[in-house]
Amino acid sequence: MRARSFTLASSRLLLIAVCALWSSPRVNAETGAEAWLRYAPLSPQVSKSYERLPSTVVALDHSAVLKAAQQELIRGLTPMLGRTFTASSEFVQGNSIVLGRLAEVQALAPKENPPEPLGGDAYWLKSTRIHGSACLVIAASTERGVLYGAFEVLSRIAREESVSNLDEVQQPYAPIRWVNQWDNLDGRIERGYGGPSIFFADGKVRDDLTRAGEYARLLASIGINGCTVNNVNAAPAVLEDSFIAQVRRIADVFRPWGVRLSLAVDLSSPRVIRGLDTFDPLDPRVAEWWRKKVDEVYRQIPDFGGFVVKADSEGRSGPSAYGRTHADAANVIARALKPHGGVVFYRAFVYKHHLDWHDLNNDRAKAAYDNFHPLDGAFDDNAIVQIKNGPIDFQVREPVSPLFAGLRRTNEAIELQITQEYTGQQKQLCFLVPMWKEALDFDMRVDENSTHVKAIVSGRVFDRSLGGFVGVANVGMDANWLGSPLAMANLYGFGRLAWNPNLSAETIVDEWTHLTFGADPLVIATINKLQLRSWHVYESYTGPLGAGTLTNILGNHYDPGPESSEGNGWGQWHRADKQGIGMDRTIATGTGFIGQYPPEVQKLYEPLADCPDKLLLFFHHVPYTYVLHSGKTVIQHIYDSHYEGAEEATAFIAQWKALEAHVDQERYRDILSRFEFQAGEAGKWRDGICSWIYQLSGISDQKGRVGNSARR
Ligand code: GCW
C-alpha cells in the first residue's frame, strides 16, 4: 500500500514537473525584466516554418554595435527556434544571416542595391544569394541601423511573421528619438514609480551598471538613440570633472547599443561649480567656460549626445537673471557643443508659478508660446526647443501646444511623458499611445495646409535638419522597470511612435502584447482591449470634458483634489464656481490663448457651439446646465462619466480573470491585484469629484446617484 502510494505520488510529481517544463517554456521567472524581449520558444510547428533561416550569423566588421547585433540574434533565435545559431566574423560560403554596413555588404554582393536610399539609421532587410548561398542580409549606413534591423527580424519571428523573400527598407521618421530620465544623484527619481535610479546612488554613479546596459538594450530594440540620464531639475555637480569621469562609465555600457548619453545641466553651472562670478550667457568668460567644459566631456565621452536645459522654470535659474533671452542661453551652450556634433535641448516648459489667480486674463497655457514664439529664428542650428505635447503639463486631456506651429525657423522636439505622473502613476492602467496619437496626428493647418504635429516636429514641414521625439521614461531598479508590467506598453509605444508615428495604436499594442505575453489569441485580444480602453476610462473618472486632471496638484498628483487647483498661482485652474466650470480661453472674452493657434484651429475652438465636447472646459467657461453636443448637460455628463468610468474600471477585473489559465501565475496575480486596486481608486475618484461638484453646483444627478440620496 505504502509502496503503491509512493509510486503514485512520485509519478504525479514527475508528471507535474514534465508538464511544467513543457507548458511553460520560460527561460526566466516572469519578473518582467525581459520586457518585450522574452524570446520565448515558439511551438514546434511555428519553429519549423523558419527552418530555412540560416544558422550562421556573420558580422562583417568588428565594431561593438555590430557585435551586439550579432549576439542579440543568437541570444534570441536560439531559444525561440530551439536550435543552435553560431557567430562568424567573416562570410565563408554557406547560408548566412549577414550583418553589415551597406558598403561592406556591397563589397560581397556588388549587384545588390536597396530599393530606396538608406538615410540616417534606416535599415534594409534583403533575402538574396551571395556566392550561391541563401542569405538574409541586414544592412544600413550606420551600425545603429544594422542593430535596429536585427531587432526587427527578432520581433517578427517572435510574432510569428515571415522573414523570407524580404526586400524592404525601414526609415526612422525623425533623427531625434530620445528618452529623458528624471533621476537625481541621490538615487531618487522625480515622478518615478519603478524604484530607485539604475544610474545613481548616494551622490555617485552606481558601481554596478548592469541594469543601465540592459536598459540601453531595451531602448535600442525600439529604435531609441539617446538617453538623458539625470533630472532636468539638474544638480550642477554633474559637470564636475570628477563626476564626468563617473558618467563616462554609463556611456560605456550604452555604446554597444547605439544609445548616446546626454546630461541635463543647470544654466548657472559656470558660477555654481567654481570659477566665475556670473553665468550671463553673453559674457565671453561664460562662453569660454562652456567650451572648456564641453571639451572635457568629449575627451571622456567621444560620442556624447548633448545637454538638456530647464531654465527660468519652477525656480530654476535662467537667462532672465541677466536680462538675456532663452536663445542667448541655448546658443552659448550650443556653440560649445557644435564642433563635437552635440546638440542642446532647451525646454519650452517656462512659466510663472506665482500668477495672480484673481486675474481672469492670466493663463499659464499661454506661457510657452509667449516666451518662445518671439525668438523664432534666433536659436542656433544644433539647438532644439523641446515642447510638452500640451500647453499645461501632461494632463489627461489637453489640446496640443500652439507653439508647434509657432516656430518655423527653429528645431523642435515633442516631449511626451511615459511615466504616468498625472495618469495613475503606474498604479492604474493608462495606455497613453492613443493620447499621443491624437497630439501627433493633430493638423495645425499652418498656412491653411495640412501640417500635422508629427510632421512639424520631425522637421518636415519647415524643412529643419533636426527634430523629433523625447519621452520622459523614468524606469527604475524594479525588476519590471516601470513598476507595473502593463505600463511597459507605454515605453514600447513611445519608441515605436518615434520610429513611425503613422503606426496605429492598435498595431502597436498588438505587437507589444504578443511579444510580452505570447501568441494565445484570447490573451492578446483581452490585453489589447484593456489597454486601448484604459486612457478613456481613466479620463472619464478623473477629468472629463477637458477640465484637466482634477488631482491634488499641490501634493502627490495622484489623488482627487480639485480644490487644490484654485486659489494659488500655479495656473492649473478649472475655474469651477457655483454657476459653472471651465477656463475661458477665447479671444473674444477670455485669456486669448486660442489666438495663439493658426486661424483654422482658432475656428475649431473659439465658437462655443463648435468646440468639441472633450475639450470644452479647457477652452470655455460654461454653466453646469450647458447642453453638450451629446445632448446632456455638463453636470449630468460629469456624473455619468464618473459612474461609467468607475464601472468600466471595475469590469477590468472580470476581463482579466478570464485569462487565469492563460497567463503565468506571477503576472496573472500581480496584474489582478492592480485591477482590484484600481477599481477602488476609481470609486474614490468618482465619489470625490461627484460630491465636490454637487456641493458647488447644488444640482443633483438625474439618475439619483449624487445629491438626491443625500436629500432622501
Ligand atoms: O509637471 C512638472 C512635474 C515636475 C517636473 C516638471 C518639468 C522635473 O511635476 O516634477 O520637474 O513638470 O517637466 O520640468
XYZ file of C-alpha atoms and ligand atoms in Angstrom:
726
model
C 0.000 0.000 0.000
C 2.675 2.411 1.099
C 4.842 1.470 -1.796
C 1.994 1.995 -4.204
C 1.046 5.414 -2.904
C 4.698 6.395 -3.009
C 4.882 5.385 -6.645
C 1.684 7.203 -7.456
C 2.734 10.326 -5.672
C 6.145 10.372 -7.220
C 4.853 9.697 -10.702
C 2.360 12.505 -10.232
C 5.181 14.787 -9.172
C 7.187 13.739 -12.182
C 4.218 14.397 -14.417
C 3.734 17.856 -12.936
C 7.404 18.636 -13.405
C 7.385 17.454 -17.020
C 4.202 19.384 -17.756
C 5.626 22.489 -16.164
C 8.754 22.235 -18.273
C 6.808 21.626 -21.443
C 3.922 24.013 -20.984
C 5.829 26.967 -19.625
C 8.878 27.067 -21.805
C 10.269 30.066 -19.980
C 13.894 30.856 -19.619
C 13.374 33.004 -16.520
C 10.696 33.506 -13.909
C 8.263 36.150 -15.132
C 9.718 39.115 -13.307
C 9.140 41.401 -16.269
C 12.854 42.106 -16.555
C 12.940 40.841 -20.131
C 10.073 43.176 -21.064
C 9.191 42.624 -24.744
C 12.492 40.822 -25.422
C 11.432 37.490 -23.944
C 12.387 35.264 -26.846
C 10.083 32.522 -25.561
C 10.245 29.232 -27.504
C 7.838 29.058 -30.419
C 5.706 25.970 -30.921
C 7.424 23.196 -32.902
C 5.112 23.828 -35.828
C 5.878 27.541 -35.965
C 9.620 26.960 -35.488
C 9.527 24.585 -38.430
C 8.339 27.384 -40.687
C 11.685 29.108 -40.024
C 13.786 26.032 -40.772
C 15.360 27.726 -43.779
C 16.589 30.651 -41.723
C 20.402 30.283 -41.817
C 22.115 29.269 -38.564
C 25.299 31.242 -39.100
C 25.257 34.909 -38.167
C 28.032 36.837 -39.880
C 29.098 40.293 -38.721
C 31.089 41.993 -41.446
C 33.007 44.239 -39.080
C 34.177 44.074 -35.517
C 32.526 47.154 -34.096
C 30.861 46.859 -30.701
C 27.440 47.681 -32.149
C 27.610 45.024 -34.855
C 28.815 42.520 -32.307
C 25.850 43.417 -30.104
C 23.524 42.858 -33.073
C 25.125 39.512 -33.826
C 24.988 38.352 -30.208
C 21.399 39.530 -29.881
C 20.324 37.476 -32.888
C 21.952 34.391 -31.408
C 20.513 35.125 -27.970
C 17.014 35.442 -29.397
C 16.908 32.905 -32.204
C 18.363 30.017 -30.211
C 15.587 29.779 -27.600
C 12.790 30.863 -29.955
C 13.601 28.332 -32.637
C 15.167 25.657 -30.415
C 18.300 25.155 -32.482
C 21.859 26.360 -32.433
C 22.946 29.593 -34.063
C 26.596 30.474 -34.306
C 28.609 33.653 -34.830
C 31.103 34.166 -37.586
C 33.336 37.154 -38.196
C 33.616 36.643 -41.942
C 31.489 35.411 -44.768
C 32.509 31.980 -45.983
C 30.427 30.032 -48.456
C 27.245 28.854 -46.734
C 23.787 30.084 -45.924
C 24.071 33.011 -43.508
C 22.420 35.931 -41.848
C 24.750 38.750 -42.886
C 25.093 41.935 -40.853
C 26.981 44.889 -42.171
C 27.100 48.413 -43.394
C 25.963 48.885 -46.945
C 29.479 49.345 -48.334
C 30.614 46.126 -46.648
C 27.632 44.211 -47.967
C 28.110 45.578 -51.471
C 31.764 44.539 -51.401
C 30.458 40.976 -51.072
C 27.466 41.314 -53.349
C 28.183 44.202 -55.739
C 24.931 43.943 -57.652
C 22.692 44.354 -54.634
C 21.072 47.728 -54.076
C 18.454 48.825 -51.567
C 15.115 49.804 -53.128
C 15.491 53.285 -51.651
C 18.437 55.219 -50.178
C 19.397 54.382 -46.588
C 19.309 57.721 -44.769
C 20.132 58.122 -41.067
C 19.519 54.971 -39.047
C 17.427 53.265 -41.747
C 17.993 49.584 -42.441
C 17.487 47.223 -45.351
C 16.308 43.634 -45.000
C 17.088 41.606 -48.081
C 16.767 37.916 -48.858
C 19.290 37.084 -51.532
C 22.021 34.734 -52.690
C 25.632 35.616 -52.043
C 28.164 33.475 -53.903
C 25.434 30.905 -54.337
C 24.427 30.746 -50.656
C 20.988 31.767 -49.403
C 21.364 34.778 -47.137
C 19.304 37.178 -45.122
C 21.128 40.500 -45.292
C 20.630 43.196 -42.672
C 22.346 46.316 -43.948
C 22.373 50.012 -43.057
C 24.531 53.062 -43.461
C 25.084 53.303 -39.697
C 25.985 50.458 -37.336
C 22.988 51.503 -35.314
C 20.760 50.861 -38.305
C 22.072 47.294 -38.556
C 21.265 46.764 -34.873
C 17.719 48.047 -35.422
C 17.335 45.692 -38.358
C 18.432 42.753 -36.204
C 15.868 43.655 -33.547
C 13.195 43.906 -36.227
C 13.946 40.416 -37.506
C 13.766 39.079 -33.941
C 10.487 40.877 -33.314
C 8.926 39.489 -36.479
C 9.916 35.947 -35.601
C 8.690 36.356 -32.016
C 5.379 37.479 -33.513
C 5.411 34.569 -35.936
C 5.703 36.727 -39.038
C 7.569 35.605 -42.108
C 11.143 36.725 -42.699
C 11.567 35.199 -46.130
C 11.586 36.932 -49.515
C 12.379 40.270 -47.973
C 13.493 43.384 -49.796
C 12.449 46.349 -47.748
C 13.816 49.493 -46.209
C 12.576 50.871 -42.907
C 13.353 54.550 -42.322
C 13.007 56.266 -38.966
C 10.591 59.173 -39.192
C 12.864 61.588 -37.331
C 16.505 61.776 -36.256
C 15.774 62.600 -32.597
C 14.347 59.623 -30.690
C 15.419 60.163 -27.107
C 14.321 59.411 -23.603
C 14.837 61.602 -20.566
C 15.230 60.167 -17.108
C 14.485 62.440 -14.175
C 16.990 60.686 -11.898
C 18.539 62.567 -9.007
C 22.091 61.839 -7.982
C 20.960 60.509 -4.599
C 19.162 57.714 -6.444
C 15.616 59.028 -6.185
C 13.659 59.679 -9.358
C 11.358 62.672 -9.665
C 7.975 61.263 -10.750
C 9.475 57.783 -10.971
C 7.299 54.838 -9.951
C 9.586 51.895 -10.730
C 12.076 52.026 -7.879
C 15.327 53.921 -7.438
C 17.709 55.031 -10.150
C 19.541 52.491 -12.267
C 22.331 55.053 -12.715
C 22.931 56.834 -9.424
C 23.030 56.140 -5.693
C 24.296 58.264 -2.803
C 25.510 61.086 -4.997
C 27.588 58.858 -7.265
C 27.253 56.725 -10.352
C 26.435 53.170 -9.264
C 29.287 50.688 -9.215
C 27.168 48.047 -10.892
C 25.742 49.335 -14.160
C 24.304 46.046 -15.385
C 20.786 47.455 -15.430
C 21.918 50.548 -17.299
C 23.295 48.311 -20.044
C 20.088 46.271 -20.111
C 18.088 49.473 -20.369
C 20.136 50.614 -23.355
C 19.409 47.262 -24.989
C 15.667 47.722 -24.433
C 15.858 51.249 -25.842
C 17.796 50.097 -28.894
C 15.226 47.399 -29.570
C 12.642 50.126 -30.226
C 14.950 52.495 -32.067
C 15.755 54.984 -29.301
C 19.145 56.565 -29.933
C 19.692 58.917 -26.982
C 19.150 58.999 -23.230
C 19.498 61.872 -20.783
C 20.343 60.189 -17.516
C 19.673 62.865 -14.885
C 16.802 65.079 -13.816
C 16.047 68.268 -15.744
C 15.984 69.838 -12.294
C 19.690 69.328 -12.642
C 22.284 69.141 -9.927
C 25.198 71.347 -11.034
C 27.522 68.647 -9.703
C 27.040 66.590 -12.875
C 29.521 68.889 -14.582
C 32.278 68.468 -12.003
C 35.239 66.838 -13.757
C 35.229 64.020 -11.225
C 31.564 63.334 -11.968
C 32.043 63.342 -15.725
C 34.618 60.610 -15.208
C 31.901 58.572 -13.479
C 29.242 59.282 -16.095
C 31.678 58.013 -18.684
C 31.060 54.511 -17.303
C 27.351 54.829 -18.152
C 28.237 55.931 -21.681
C 30.462 52.861 -21.972
C 27.563 50.491 -21.269
C 25.253 52.448 -23.593
C 27.689 52.442 -26.517
C 27.237 48.894 -27.866
C 23.529 49.646 -28.148
C 23.978 52.830 -30.115
C 22.428 54.946 -27.336
C 24.115 58.312 -26.926
C 24.302 59.614 -23.406
C 23.323 63.157 -22.559
C 23.118 65.230 -19.397
C 20.658 67.762 -18.056
C 22.577 70.826 -16.914
C 21.923 73.845 -14.765
C 22.430 77.131 -16.533
C 24.146 78.628 -13.508
C 26.852 75.930 -13.569
C 29.656 78.354 -14.543
C 29.015 80.222 -11.342
C 27.998 77.397 -9.036
C 30.640 74.839 -9.879
C 33.586 77.140 -9.480
C 35.473 79.935 -11.018
C 33.144 82.567 -12.344
C 31.033 85.178 -10.607
C 28.464 85.101 -13.419
C 26.564 82.787 -15.738
C 25.471 85.546 -18.121
C 25.253 83.727 -21.457
C 26.598 86.763 -23.312
C 29.689 87.109 -21.138
C 32.741 85.807 -23.076
C 34.099 84.193 -19.909
C 30.902 82.156 -19.645
C 31.188 81.079 -23.272
C 34.787 80.058 -22.620
C 33.710 78.115 -19.519
C 31.163 76.104 -21.512
C 33.689 75.483 -24.284
C 36.274 74.097 -21.906
C 33.727 72.069 -20.036
C 32.316 70.536 -23.184
C 35.817 69.742 -24.464
C 36.416 67.850 -21.228
C 33.144 65.960 -21.589
C 34.036 64.864 -25.124
C 37.551 63.890 -24.066
C 35.920 61.394 -21.743
C 32.855 60.526 -23.827
C 33.615 60.962 -27.535
C 30.060 60.077 -28.639
C 28.373 62.300 -26.051
C 24.915 63.423 -27.236
C 24.475 66.853 -25.700
C 22.647 68.719 -22.957
C 19.079 69.344 -21.831
C 18.308 72.669 -20.178
C 15.402 73.668 -17.952
C 15.794 77.364 -17.185
C 13.612 80.113 -15.705
C 11.085 77.462 -14.793
C 9.771 76.283 -11.444
C 12.520 78.074 -9.555
C 15.441 77.136 -11.823
C 17.892 79.880 -12.665
C 17.809 81.221 -16.178
C 18.829 83.939 -18.594
C 16.283 86.356 -17.128
C 18.778 86.917 -14.290
C 20.817 88.964 -16.786
C 18.006 90.233 -18.976
C 19.034 87.725 -21.691
C 16.808 85.563 -23.843
C 16.316 81.817 -23.941
C 18.026 81.827 -27.326
C 21.096 83.504 -25.779
C 21.156 80.798 -23.122
C 20.688 77.935 -25.578
C 23.242 79.284 -28.036
C 26.122 79.710 -25.624
C 25.856 76.007 -24.904
C 25.064 75.029 -28.491
C 28.238 76.746 -29.700
C 30.366 74.809 -27.265
C 28.789 71.545 -28.435
C 28.808 72.286 -32.141
C 32.418 71.327 -33.003
C 31.800 67.935 -31.399
C 28.479 67.221 -33.102
C 26.438 67.652 -29.903
C 23.004 69.218 -29.550
C 21.242 71.193 -26.845
C 17.593 70.610 -25.986
C 16.127 73.758 -24.492
C 12.811 73.110 -22.767
C 9.853 75.354 -23.553
C 8.283 74.460 -20.186
C 8.777 78.017 -18.959
C 6.011 79.691 -16.979
C 5.433 81.795 -13.883
C 4.140 79.774 -10.970
C 3.182 82.844 -8.985
C 0.428 84.060 -11.282
C -2.305 86.219 -9.773
C -5.228 83.822 -9.784
C -7.744 86.654 -9.254
C -6.943 87.994 -12.695
C -9.099 86.157 -15.210
C -6.799 87.214 -18.041
C -3.851 85.317 -16.646
C -3.261 81.981 -18.285
C -0.360 79.598 -17.809
C -1.270 77.887 -21.077
C -0.031 80.962 -22.945
C 3.443 80.931 -21.437
C 5.402 78.673 -23.810
C 4.220 80.496 -26.929
C 4.644 83.924 -25.344
C 8.200 83.097 -24.329
C 9.422 81.274 -27.427
C 7.485 82.470 -30.459
C 9.227 85.881 -30.455
C 12.581 84.058 -30.519
C 11.855 82.051 -33.652
C 14.951 82.032 -35.838
C 17.264 83.106 -33.022
C 18.347 79.592 -31.992
C 21.478 78.006 -33.456
C 21.018 75.042 -35.757
C 22.162 72.499 -33.157
C 19.645 73.770 -30.598
C 16.245 72.105 -30.306
C 13.287 73.564 -28.462
C 11.686 70.714 -26.504
C 7.937 71.272 -26.177
C 5.495 69.312 -23.993
C 2.590 67.942 -26.011
C 0.078 70.211 -24.310
C 0.278 73.805 -23.074
C -0.160 72.955 -19.372
C 1.573 69.856 -18.087
C 0.875 66.266 -19.124
C -2.774 66.368 -18.069
C -5.098 63.542 -19.009
C -6.579 65.722 -21.774
C -5.091 68.842 -23.311
C -5.112 70.359 -26.769
C -1.712 70.403 -28.465
C 0.669 73.211 -27.686
C 0.212 76.065 -30.181
C 3.973 76.554 -30.077
C 4.418 73.638 -32.504
C 3.015 75.888 -35.214
C 4.716 78.976 -33.833
C 8.337 78.081 -34.628
C 9.166 77.942 -38.312
C 12.874 78.643 -38.163
C 13.687 76.656 -35.047
C 14.264 72.937 -34.463
C 11.587 71.297 -32.350
C 11.048 68.105 -30.404
C 7.819 66.990 -28.778
C 8.125 65.919 -25.126
C 5.774 63.103 -24.113
C 5.527 61.656 -20.623
C 5.843 57.884 -20.422
C 5.932 57.871 -16.634
C 2.305 58.325 -15.555
C 2.649 61.355 -13.294
C -0.891 62.656 -13.757
C -2.350 59.489 -15.209
C -2.355 56.997 -12.353
C 1.342 56.657 -11.555
C 1.544 53.082 -12.857
C -0.854 52.020 -10.096
C -3.678 52.354 -12.591
C -3.744 51.272 -16.196
C -3.438 54.110 -18.676
C -2.072 53.241 -22.101
C -1.002 56.590 -23.463
C -0.350 55.786 -27.117
C -3.901 56.764 -28.192
C -3.461 60.107 -26.424
C -0.068 60.706 -28.036
C -1.513 59.741 -31.407
C -4.173 62.418 -31.051
C -1.456 65.001 -30.450
C 0.843 63.775 -33.219
C -1.969 63.441 -35.755
C -3.424 66.858 -34.968
C -3.433 69.064 -38.040
C -2.192 72.565 -37.174
C -3.338 73.962 -40.556
C -0.296 76.226 -40.830
C -0.884 78.484 -43.847
C -4.077 76.516 -44.463
C -2.033 73.455 -45.337
C -2.054 70.008 -43.859
C 0.660 70.288 -41.191
C 0.366 67.531 -38.623
C 2.248 67.917 -35.382
C 4.317 64.782 -36.142
C 5.427 66.278 -39.445
C 6.285 69.608 -37.819
C 8.393 68.175 -35.001
C 10.260 65.832 -37.303
C 11.406 68.852 -39.283
C 9.475 68.021 -42.468
C 7.068 70.939 -42.561
C 9.537 73.762 -42.069
C 12.496 71.924 -43.549
C 14.545 71.659 -40.361
C 17.512 69.342 -40.208
C 16.912 68.254 -36.620
C 13.801 67.328 -34.698
C 11.775 64.538 -33.248
C 10.582 62.874 -30.098
C 11.568 62.899 -26.437
C 9.871 60.665 -23.856
C 10.192 61.073 -20.098
C 10.592 57.440 -19.139
C 11.789 57.166 -15.514
C 12.432 53.436 -15.377
C 13.948 52.255 -12.108
C 15.528 49.329 -10.317
C 12.250 47.387 -10.030
C 12.698 44.156 -11.961
C 9.904 45.131 -14.348
C 11.379 48.625 -14.956
C 8.313 50.855 -14.584
C 6.771 49.263 -11.503
C 3.897 47.696 -13.404
C 4.006 45.084 -16.170
C 1.270 46.598 -18.326
C 2.805 50.085 -18.132
C 5.705 48.867 -20.239
C 3.422 49.168 -23.260
C 3.895 52.925 -22.898
C 7.673 52.731 -23.160
C 7.388 50.353 -26.098
C 4.733 52.535 -27.715
C 6.787 55.683 -27.345
C 9.709 54.090 -29.161
C 7.522 52.714 -31.926
C 5.829 56.080 -32.479
C 9.162 57.890 -32.502
C 10.262 55.486 -35.226
C 6.983 55.644 -37.106
C 4.180 57.887 -35.818
C 1.932 56.587 -38.587
C 1.558 53.247 -36.821
C -1.858 52.865 -35.225
C -2.351 52.399 -31.501
C -3.956 49.044 -32.332
C -0.890 47.819 -34.213
C 1.474 48.969 -31.506
C -0.403 47.358 -28.661
C -0.875 44.180 -30.633
C 2.868 43.908 -31.217
C 3.617 44.624 -27.586
C 1.128 42.139 -26.192
C 2.278 39.376 -28.493
C 5.927 39.978 -27.610
C 5.229 40.270 -23.893
C 2.585 37.591 -23.354
C 2.904 35.183 -26.284
C 0.609 34.074 -29.062
C -2.575 32.973 -27.236
C -5.362 34.792 -29.140
C -7.538 35.229 -26.054
C -4.674 36.804 -24.134
C -3.813 39.128 -26.992
C -7.396 40.200 -27.639
C -8.126 40.786 -23.952
C -4.986 42.727 -23.131
C -5.216 44.816 -26.291
C -8.767 45.769 -25.407
C -7.905 46.635 -21.818
C -5.002 48.794 -22.922
C -6.932 50.558 -25.666
C -9.831 51.440 -23.365
C -7.694 52.454 -20.414
C -6.977 56.107 -21.206
C -10.638 56.906 -21.878
C -11.647 55.111 -18.720
C -9.071 56.935 -16.639
C -10.085 60.250 -18.172
C -13.753 59.628 -17.533
C -13.411 59.134 -13.782
C -10.708 61.772 -13.279
C -11.117 64.807 -15.544
C -13.691 64.636 -18.358
C -14.529 67.434 -20.837
C -11.018 68.862 -20.771
C -11.219 70.107 -17.203
C -7.696 68.762 -16.646
C -6.696 66.051 -14.242
C -8.659 67.168 -11.194
C -5.921 65.885 -8.952
C -4.134 67.185 -5.934
C -1.662 69.438 -7.740
C -0.069 70.662 -4.532
C 0.644 67.172 -3.288
C 1.057 63.801 -4.930
C -0.518 64.475 -8.355
C -2.446 61.261 -7.838
C -5.455 61.526 -5.525
C -8.571 63.551 -6.329
C -8.086 67.123 -5.151
C -9.966 69.574 -7.372
C -9.800 72.368 -4.797
C -6.022 72.402 -4.912
C -6.024 73.827 -8.443
C -7.730 77.055 -7.428
C -6.669 79.931 -5.216
C -2.967 79.685 -5.969
C -0.507 80.878 -8.591
C 0.297 77.576 -10.293
C -2.230 78.244 -13.021
C -3.779 74.770 -13.372
C -7.144 76.399 -12.890
C -10.519 74.938 -13.821
C -12.414 77.983 -12.507
C -15.296 75.948 -11.093
C -17.705 78.060 -9.035
C -21.371 77.955 -8.068
C -22.616 78.672 -11.568
C -20.235 76.914 -13.875
C -16.889 75.411 -14.727
C -14.069 75.809 -17.260
C -11.388 78.293 -18.301
C -12.459 80.945 -20.767
C -9.504 80.973 -23.146
C -11.367 82.545 -26.046
C -10.145 85.532 -27.996
C -13.465 87.351 -27.605
C -13.992 87.219 -23.856
C -11.237 85.134 -22.324
C -7.489 84.944 -21.926
C -6.897 84.979 -25.679
C -4.993 81.697 -25.645
C -6.931 80.445 -28.655
C -5.371 83.293 -30.623
C -2.008 81.517 -30.456
C -3.237 78.858 -32.892
C -3.334 79.237 -36.686
C -6.669 80.701 -37.881
C -8.300 77.414 -38.907
C -7.620 75.898 -35.494
C -8.954 79.031 -33.829
C -12.212 78.419 -35.709
C -12.378 74.945 -34.236
C -12.164 76.067 -30.625
C -13.388 79.682 -30.405
C -17.117 79.325 -31.131
C -18.695 77.683 -28.103
C -21.158 75.807 -30.254
C -18.396 74.167 -32.330
C -15.844 73.361 -29.640
C -15.517 69.579 -29.261
C -17.033 68.291 -26.006
C -13.821 66.565 -24.999
C -12.025 69.934 -24.727
C -14.948 72.161 -23.852
C -13.843 73.072 -20.336
C -10.288 73.686 -21.432
C -11.453 76.492 -23.699
C -14.747 77.761 -22.287
C -16.373 78.620 -19.001
C -19.957 77.366 -19.149
C -22.887 76.984 -16.762
C -23.401 73.496 -15.383
C -26.632 73.362 -17.308
C -24.950 73.991 -20.671
C -26.020 71.330 -23.162
C -23.246 69.382 -24.892
C -23.268 68.016 -28.437
C -24.244 64.720 -26.880
C -27.494 66.326 -25.636
C -26.521 66.004 -21.974
C -25.899 68.894 -19.640
C -22.336 69.423 -18.455
C -23.182 68.440 -14.901
C -25.010 65.299 -15.963
C -22.106 64.358 -18.217
C -19.716 64.747 -15.299
C -21.851 62.490 -13.095
C -22.408 59.901 -15.816
C -18.842 59.812 -16.934
C -17.534 59.275 -13.419
C -20.001 56.464 -12.798
C -19.463 54.827 -16.166
C -15.694 55.132 -15.893
C -15.578 53.622 -12.424
C -17.877 50.833 -13.572
C -15.696 50.054 -16.561
C -12.595 50.073 -14.385
C -14.312 47.536 -12.135
C -15.178 45.415 -15.156
C -11.468 45.228 -16.000
C -11.195 42.714 -13.132
C -13.545 40.181 -14.717
C -11.942 40.597 -18.118
C -8.560 39.902 -16.602
C -9.834 36.926 -14.597
C -10.802 35.208 -17.839
C -7.076 34.889 -18.503
C -6.281 32.963 -15.347
C -5.453 29.716 -17.111
C -3.709 31.503 -19.953
C -1.095 33.674 -18.262
C 1.742 32.650 -15.937
C 0.828 32.908 -12.280
C 3.341 35.621 -11.394
C 1.971 38.139 -13.849
C -1.612 36.945 -13.504
C -1.692 37.650 -9.773
C 0.292 40.829 -9.943
C -1.967 42.346 -12.583
C -5.142 41.086 -10.917
C -4.244 42.831 -7.680
C -3.572 46.007 -9.651
C -7.002 45.930 -11.303
C -8.659 45.291 -7.936
C -6.823 48.244 -6.500
C -7.712 50.413 -9.486
C -11.403 49.635 -9.083
C -11.217 51.008 -5.530
C -9.330 54.086 -6.677
C -11.846 54.732 -9.445
C -14.649 54.614 -6.871
C -12.749 57.068 -4.722
C -12.344 59.432 -7.677
C -15.996 59.074 -8.693
C -17.252 59.879 -5.214
C -14.704 62.610 -4.580
C -15.371 64.535 -7.777
C -19.127 63.970 -7.869
C -19.691 65.164 -4.324
C -17.362 68.140 -4.829
C -19.218 69.295 -7.905
C -22.597 68.639 -6.341
C -21.688 70.748 -3.351
C -20.522 73.543 -5.623
C -23.400 73.475 -8.065
C -26.250 72.274 -5.880
C -27.555 70.367 -8.919
C -28.330 66.754 -8.249
C -27.871 63.797 -10.529
C -30.899 62.968 -12.682
C -30.142 59.326 -12.140
C -30.373 59.656 -8.379
C -26.801 58.718 -7.536
C -25.479 62.082 -6.360
C -27.301 64.632 -4.280
C -30.760 63.033 -4.312
C -29.822 60.262 -1.920
C -28.358 62.847 0.429
C -31.747 64.558 0.469
C -33.737 61.387 0.864
O 4.893 68.569 -14.125
C 6.034 69.003 -13.601
C 6.452 67.935 -12.665
C 7.830 68.193 -12.169
C 8.765 68.306 -13.367
C 8.265 69.420 -14.274
C 9.077 69.541 -15.542
C 11.051 67.661 -13.445
O 5.533 67.874 -11.626
O 8.205 67.144 -11.328
O 10.081 68.531 -12.975
O 6.945 69.159 -14.656
O 8.667 68.982 -16.540
O 10.106 70.185 -15.527
